[in-house]
Short mmCIF file of C-alpha atoms in Angstrom, two decimals:
data_model
loop_
_atom_site.label_atom_id
_atom_site.label_comp_id
_atom_site.label_asym_id
_atom_site.label_seq_id
_atom_site.Cartn_x
_atom_site.Cartn_y
_atom_site.Cartn_z
CA MET A 1202 -58.12 36.76 113.79
CA ASP A 1203 -58.96 39.22 111.69
CA ALA A 1204 -62.28 41.37 112.14
CA GLN A 1205 -64.21 39.40 109.56
CA ASN A 1206 -63.37 35.82 111.30
CA LYS A 1207 -64.37 37.45 114.53
CA GLU A 1208 -67.77 38.65 113.23
CA VAL A 1209 -68.38 35.15 112.00
CA ALA A 1210 -67.20 33.37 115.00
CA ALA A 1211 -69.34 35.45 117.21
CA LEU A 1212 -72.52 34.85 114.94
CA ILE A 1213 -72.02 31.32 114.96
CA GLU A 1214 -71.49 31.12 118.85
CA LYS A 1215 -74.81 33.14 119.30
CA ILE A 1216 -76.73 30.90 116.83
CA ALA A 1217 -75.30 27.74 118.55
CA GLY A 1218 -76.57 29.18 122.02
CA LEU A 1219 -79.90 29.88 120.38
CA GLN A 1220 -80.19 26.35 118.92
CA SER A 1221 -79.47 24.99 122.25
CA ALA A 1222 -82.15 26.99 123.84
CA ILE A 1223 -84.76 26.20 121.30
CA ALA A 1224 -83.86 22.37 121.55
CA GLU A 1225 -84.47 22.47 125.13
CA LEU A 1226 -88.01 24.02 125.01
CA PRO A 1227 -90.79 21.66 126.14
CA SER A 1228 -93.03 22.53 123.19
CA LEU A 1229 -92.39 24.44 119.74
CA SER A 1230 -95.99 25.70 119.69
CA PRO A 1231 -96.30 29.39 120.09
CA SER A 1232 -95.82 30.63 123.40
CA PRO A 1233 -93.85 33.77 124.43
CA GLU A 1234 -90.73 31.96 125.04
CA VAL A 1235 -90.84 30.41 121.67
CA ASP A 1236 -91.81 33.58 120.01
CA ARG A 1237 -88.80 35.30 121.84
CA LEU A 1238 -86.19 32.77 120.83
CA PHE A 1239 -87.44 32.59 117.21
CA THR A 1240 -87.46 36.44 116.85
CA ASP A 1241 -83.77 36.30 118.28
CA LEU A 1242 -82.76 33.94 115.68
CA VAL A 1243 -84.27 35.68 112.94
CA THR A 1244 -82.53 38.88 114.18
CA ALA A 1245 -79.16 37.44 114.30
CA CYS A 1246 -79.45 35.47 110.69
CA VAL A 1247 -81.26 38.15 108.52
CA PRO A 1248 -78.48 40.92 108.09
CA PRO A 1249 -76.24 40.61 105.39
CA SER A 1250 -73.17 38.27 106.91
CA PRO A 1251 -69.75 37.10 105.60
CA VAL A 1252 -70.49 33.56 107.07
CA ASP A 1253 -70.07 30.70 104.66
CA VAL A 1254 -72.12 27.90 105.93
CA ALA A 1255 -70.32 25.60 103.56
CA LYS A 1256 -66.99 26.21 105.51
CA LEU A 1257 -68.74 25.45 109.00
CA SER A 1258 -66.94 22.75 111.01
CA PRO A 1259 -68.64 19.22 111.10
CA GLU A 1260 -69.85 20.11 114.62
CA HIS A 1261 -71.46 23.29 113.37
CA GLN A 1262 -72.85 21.76 110.50
CA ARG A 1263 -74.66 19.18 112.53
CA MET A 1264 -75.92 22.30 114.73
CA ARG A 1265 -77.28 23.90 111.80
CA GLU A 1266 -79.06 20.93 110.07
CA ALA A 1267 -80.60 20.43 113.76
CA LEU A 1268 -81.46 24.01 113.77
CA ILE A 1269 -83.28 23.81 110.28
CA ARG A 1270 -85.13 21.00 111.38
CA LEU A 1271 -86.34 22.79 114.75
CA CYS A 1272 -87.42 25.83 112.50
CA SER A 1273 -89.44 23.66 110.45
CA ALA A 1274 -91.29 21.93 113.26
CA ALA A 1275 -92.10 25.37 114.57
CA GLU A 1276 -92.84 26.76 111.44
CA GLY A 1277 -95.82 24.22 111.16
CA LYS A 1278 -96.95 24.56 114.44
CA LEU A 1279 -97.28 28.36 114.02
CA GLU A 1280 -99.14 27.81 110.80
CA ALA A 1281 -101.53 25.31 112.21
CA HIS A 1282 -102.16 27.31 115.22
CA TYR A 1283 -103.05 30.55 112.86
CA ALA A 1284 -105.07 28.26 110.39
CA ASP A 1285 -106.96 27.13 113.44
CA LEU A 1286 -107.56 30.87 114.73
CA LEU A 1287 -108.59 32.12 111.03
CA ALA A 1288 -111.09 29.26 110.93
CA THR A 1289 -112.95 30.75 113.87
CA PHE A 1290 -113.97 33.94 111.89
CA ASP A 1291 -117.18 33.92 109.75
CA ASN A 1292 -114.84 35.28 106.81
CA PRO A 1293 -111.27 34.05 107.54
CA LEU A 1294 -109.85 35.72 104.50
CA ASP A 1295 -110.44 39.01 105.66
CA HIS A 1296 -107.93 38.37 108.54
CA LEU A 1297 -105.10 36.83 107.00
CA ALA A 1298 -102.92 39.79 108.02
CA ARG A 1299 -103.18 38.38 111.50
CA PHE A 1300 -100.46 36.10 110.71
CA PRO A 1301 -97.48 37.67 111.55
CA TYR A 1302 -95.35 37.08 108.50
CA TYR A 1303 -98.29 37.36 106.02
CA SER A 1304 -96.61 40.67 104.37
CA ASN A 1305 -93.58 38.24 103.99
CA TYR A 1306 -95.37 35.82 101.74
CA VAL A 1307 -97.04 38.72 99.73
CA ASN A 1308 -93.81 40.04 98.99
CA LEU A 1309 -92.00 36.71 98.22
CA SER A 1310 -94.55 35.47 95.91
CA ARG A 1311 -94.52 38.88 94.19
CA LEU A 1312 -90.77 38.68 93.79
CA GLU A 1313 -91.09 35.00 92.35
CA TYR A 1314 -93.77 36.14 89.79
CA GLU A 1315 -91.71 38.98 88.68
CA LEU A 1316 -88.61 36.88 88.46
CA LEU A 1317 -90.62 34.35 86.15
CA ALA A 1318 -91.96 37.21 84.35
CA ARG A 1319 -88.49 38.66 83.56
CA HIS A 1320 -86.84 35.32 82.69
CA VAL A 1321 -89.50 33.32 81.07
CA PRO A 1322 -91.15 36.38 78.93
CA GLY A 1323 -94.98 35.95 78.33
CA ILE A 1324 -95.41 33.18 80.85
CA ALA A 1325 -99.24 32.41 81.35
CA PRO A 1326 -99.37 29.07 82.95
CA ALA A 1327 -102.50 27.24 82.88
CA ARG A 1328 -101.64 24.68 85.75
CA VAL A 1329 -99.28 25.29 88.47
CA ALA A 1330 -97.93 22.94 91.32
CA PHE A 1331 -96.76 23.99 94.64
CA VAL A 1332 -94.94 21.42 96.53
CA GLY A 1333 -94.82 21.84 100.39
CA SER A 1334 -97.87 24.04 100.58
CA GLY A 1335 -98.64 23.60 104.63
CA PRO A 1336 -101.72 24.61 106.45
CA LEU A 1337 -101.64 28.20 105.15
CA PRO A 1338 -100.70 28.25 101.47
CA PHE A 1339 -100.38 31.95 101.47
CA SER A 1340 -97.83 31.70 98.52
CA SER A 1341 -100.66 30.03 96.33
CA PHE A 1342 -103.26 32.15 97.34
CA VAL A 1343 -101.20 35.52 96.40
CA LEU A 1344 -100.14 33.97 93.35
CA ALA A 1345 -103.41 32.72 92.13
CA ALA A 1346 -105.44 35.99 93.37
CA HIS A 1347 -102.80 38.67 92.09
CA HIS A 1348 -100.40 37.55 89.64
CA LEU A 1349 -101.92 34.36 87.88
CA PRO A 1350 -105.52 35.06 87.30
CA ASP A 1351 -106.15 32.09 84.94
CA ALA A 1352 -103.86 29.34 86.38
CA HIS A 1353 -105.03 26.40 88.53
CA PHE A 1354 -102.90 25.38 91.40
CA ASP A 1355 -102.32 22.01 92.70
CA ASN A 1356 -101.06 22.29 96.38
CA TYR A 1357 -99.15 19.33 97.44
CA ASP A 1358 -98.18 18.42 101.32
CA LEU A 1359 -97.34 15.36 103.05
CA CYS A 1360 -99.54 16.27 106.07
CA GLY A 1361 -103.17 15.27 105.65
CA ALA A 1362 -104.13 17.50 108.60
CA ALA A 1363 -102.38 20.44 106.96
CA ASN A 1364 -104.40 20.12 103.80
CA GLU A 1365 -107.68 19.89 105.68
CA ARG A 1366 -106.88 23.29 107.39
CA ALA A 1367 -105.87 24.65 104.02
CA ARG A 1368 -108.79 23.48 102.12
CA LYS A 1369 -111.28 24.76 104.82
CA LEU A 1370 -109.77 28.20 104.68
CA PHE A 1371 -108.86 28.59 100.74
CA GLY A 1372 -110.74 25.95 98.94
CA ALA A 1373 -114.17 26.00 100.13
CA SER A 1374 -115.10 28.67 97.66
CA GLU A 1375 -116.86 27.15 94.50
CA ASP A 1376 -116.07 30.10 92.21
CA GLY A 1377 -113.33 32.71 92.13
CA VAL A 1378 -109.69 31.93 93.38
CA GLY A 1379 -111.11 29.09 95.79
CA ALA A 1380 -112.23 27.28 92.66
CA ARG A 1381 -108.64 27.39 91.39
CA MET A 1382 -106.94 25.86 94.37
CA LYS A 1383 -107.12 22.16 95.10
CA PHE A 1384 -105.00 20.35 97.96
CA HIS A 1385 -103.53 16.91 97.71
CA THR A 1386 -101.77 14.58 100.37
CA ALA A 1387 -98.84 13.16 98.67
CA ASP A 1388 -95.07 12.72 98.68
CA VAL A 1389 -93.49 14.47 95.60
CA ALA A 1390 -91.45 11.25 95.35
CA ASP A 1391 -94.66 9.34 94.60
CA LEU A 1392 -95.74 11.85 91.92
CA THR A 1393 -94.60 10.86 88.33
CA GLN A 1394 -97.16 11.54 85.36
CA GLU A 1395 -99.02 14.28 87.38
CA LEU A 1396 -95.72 16.52 87.29
CA GLY A 1397 -95.87 16.45 83.38
CA ALA A 1398 -98.95 18.39 83.62
CA TYR A 1399 -97.79 21.65 85.08
CA ASP A 1400 -96.28 24.76 83.27
CA VAL A 1401 -94.77 25.92 86.60
CA VAL A 1402 -93.69 23.95 89.74
CA PHE A 1403 -92.73 25.80 93.05
CA LEU A 1404 -90.64 24.18 95.53
CA ALA A 1405 -91.08 25.23 99.18
CA ALA A 1406 -88.00 25.83 101.16
CA LEU A 1407 -88.45 23.03 103.80
CA VAL A 1408 -89.12 20.19 101.20
CA GLY A 1409 -85.90 18.30 101.58
CA MET A 1410 -84.09 19.87 104.53
CA ALA A 1411 -80.60 18.33 103.99
CA ALA A 1412 -78.57 19.23 100.98
CA GLU A 1413 -78.93 15.59 99.62
CA GLU A 1414 -82.60 15.38 100.38
CA LYS A 1415 -83.36 18.58 98.32
CA ALA A 1416 -81.10 17.15 95.38
CA LYS A 1417 -83.06 14.00 95.51
CA VAL A 1418 -86.13 16.02 95.14
CA ILE A 1419 -84.99 18.15 92.45
CA ALA A 1420 -83.77 15.41 90.28
CA HIS A 1421 -87.10 13.66 90.58
CA LEU A 1422 -88.73 16.78 89.32
CA GLY A 1423 -86.27 16.67 86.41
CA ALA A 1424 -87.22 13.35 85.51
CA HIS A 1425 -90.97 13.92 85.26
CA MET A 1426 -91.56 17.65 84.67
CA LEU A 1427 -92.57 18.58 81.06
CA GLU A 1428 -89.71 19.88 78.86
CA GLY A 1429 -89.60 23.79 78.87
CA ALA A 1430 -91.70 23.87 82.23
CA SER A 1431 -90.36 26.36 84.74
CA LEU A 1432 -89.27 25.42 88.31
CA VAL A 1433 -89.10 28.01 91.09
CA VAL A 1434 -87.03 27.04 93.91
CA ARG A 1435 -86.66 28.69 97.34
CA SER A 1436 -83.27 28.60 99.01
CA ALA A 1437 -81.21 30.80 101.38
CA HIS A 1438 -78.17 32.74 101.47
CA GLY A 1439 -75.46 33.83 104.15
CA ALA A 1440 -76.57 33.51 107.50
CA ARG A 1441 -80.15 32.92 106.66
CA GLY A 1442 -78.92 29.48 105.66
CA PHE A 1443 -79.08 28.71 109.32
CA LEU A 1444 -83.10 29.24 108.80
CA TYR A 1445 -83.53 27.40 105.74
CA PRO A 1446 -81.68 24.88 103.30
CA ILE A 1447 -79.20 26.29 100.98
CA VAL A 1448 -79.57 25.08 97.28
CA ASP A 1449 -76.72 24.52 95.08
CA PRO A 1450 -77.64 25.67 91.41
CA GLU A 1451 -75.44 22.71 90.34
CA ASP A 1452 -77.83 20.58 91.92
CA ILE A 1453 -80.72 22.06 89.74
CA ARG A 1454 -78.60 21.59 86.43
CA ARG A 1455 -77.59 18.01 87.36
CA GLY A 1456 -81.34 17.46 87.77
CA GLY A 1457 -81.95 18.40 84.22
CA PHE A 1458 -82.68 22.20 84.23
CA GLU A 1459 -81.35 25.30 82.82
CA VAL A 1460 -80.70 27.69 85.74
CA LEU A 1461 -82.03 30.95 84.66
CA ALA A 1462 -81.43 33.38 87.47
CA VAL A 1463 -80.63 33.22 91.08
CA HIS A 1464 -81.77 36.30 93.40
CA HIS A 1465 -80.46 36.86 96.89
CA PRO A 1466 -82.99 39.40 98.80
CA GLU A 1467 -81.35 41.62 101.72
CA GLY A 1468 -84.62 42.99 103.19
CA GLU A 1469 -87.93 41.46 104.55
CA VAL A 1470 -88.00 38.75 102.35
CA ILE A 1471 -85.81 35.79 103.86
CA ASN A 1472 -85.74 33.06 101.20
CA SER A 1473 -83.41 33.37 98.11
CA VAL A 1474 -85.11 32.57 94.75
CA ILE A 1475 -83.69 30.30 91.90
CA VAL A 1476 -85.44 30.24 88.51
CA ALA A 1477 -84.92 27.39 86.30
CA ARG A 1478 -86.47 25.54 83.04
CA LYS A 1479 -86.60 22.17 82.45
CA ALA A 1480 -84.05 21.22 79.50
CA VAL A 1481 -85.48 20.76 76.37
CA ASP A 1482 -82.32 19.47 74.99
CA ALA A 1483 -80.68 17.02 77.90
CA GLN A 1484 -77.32 18.70 76.77
CA LEU A 1485 -78.42 22.11 78.30
CA SER A 1486 -78.11 20.32 81.99
CA GLY A 1487 -74.50 19.17 81.34
CA PRO A 1488 -70.97 20.71 81.38
CA GLN A 1489 -70.46 19.45 77.96
CA ASN A 1490 -72.59 22.18 76.26
CA GLY A 1491 -69.78 24.99 77.17
CA ASP A 1492 -72.29 27.52 77.58
CA ALA A 1493 -72.22 30.07 80.79
CA HIS A 1494 -74.86 28.15 82.56
CA ALA A 1495 -73.26 24.88 82.28
CA ARG A 1496 -69.88 26.44 83.27
CA GLY A 1497 -71.55 27.56 86.68
CA ALA A 1498 -71.85 31.33 85.77
CA VAL A 1499 -75.12 31.69 87.52
CA PRO A 1500 -76.89 34.87 86.64
CA LEU A 1501 -77.33 36.65 90.02
CA VAL A 1502 -80.03 39.15 89.45
CA SER A 1503 -81.21 42.22 91.15
CA PRO A 1504 -85.05 42.61 92.01
CA PRO A 1505 -87.28 43.63 89.35
CA CYS A 1506 -87.31 47.56 89.37
CA SER A 1507 -91.15 47.55 90.13
CA PHE A 1508 -90.83 45.41 93.37
CA SER A 1509 -90.50 47.90 96.07
CA THR A 1510 -92.27 50.84 94.36
CA LYS A 1511 -95.12 52.70 96.13
CA MET A 1512 -97.16 52.62 93.09
CA GLU A 1513 -97.28 48.75 92.94
CA ALA A 1514 -97.58 48.10 96.66
CA GLY A 1515 -100.82 50.67 96.51
CA ALA A 1516 -101.88 48.42 93.56
CA LEU A 1517 -101.35 45.23 95.52
CA GLU A 1518 -103.18 46.44 98.53
CA LYS A 1519 -106.20 47.45 96.36
CA SER A 1520 -106.14 43.70 94.61
CA GLU A 1521 -105.80 42.20 98.09
CA GLU A 1522 -109.06 44.06 99.18
CA ARG A 1523 -110.91 42.96 95.98
CA ALA A 1524 -109.80 39.19 96.27
CA THR A 1525 -110.49 39.09 99.92
CA LYS A 1526 -113.98 40.10 99.07
CA GLU A 1527 -114.12 37.59 96.34
CA LEU A 1528 -113.05 34.75 98.43
CA ALA A 1529 -115.15 35.59 101.65
CA PHE A 1530 -117.36 33.00 102.88
#
């Protein structure tokens, strides 16, 4: 066995051990033991790795799928816990940074916006949907407050309790950003005409956790979204595919979209980002077209040049301060 294969085998063994330990926990609610195990898991999965999850054995594929579902359940409990904690403050939005991964959401949302701006020049959406928003819709908040100041956001989640928490924290304001954020309890599979109203749809990483589930959701979006509208899909790459589902760009094409770009971050941001556009001509999504996108030549892109500059980071901090004051209630 060569060095690379040994590295992959050791990583899979470590992740399988962590999955087993997590599955045996009596609860996935935040606790020192839960935090420790998930910290160990993220630490193992985040560094660049030669692992290809598509080549895992059937046993390890089942382990990975079970682990992603455990991660999803734990993430939901973590967000619900912090949503309840934030609700105890007089001005909850002054304390968003108490959530341990808030900066990740800030950076991911900024990256998504900048990729959209690069590949859909002049984009200025009036209506945006975020599918799978959860009890702490940080992504919608960051996008609405800092990047899309004229857009109205409809946040969709299956869980009514999650939406109630989100509405209490982010939707209580009758002016400013809060007035532009609405929350709906619905399954995306039940949305039809509604989807035709949006200029951009964001698909959260944990909506459709198995590959076939994700492909079905994307096909449904493709059947009902407005021609020319943009789709932003969160995916994963390498060992990060043990934390989140990996989306095949071909599934996005088959769903009726033109894939504009795929970006795999290597730093603090864990999720990959795929930017696509609902095909105006049905041929754009099929291999008969013969263009680079149809042949599978996905444009892997580097991050926008301004993404990690100190100047922009400082500007964002100031913008966050302004937005927090505007949203305080």
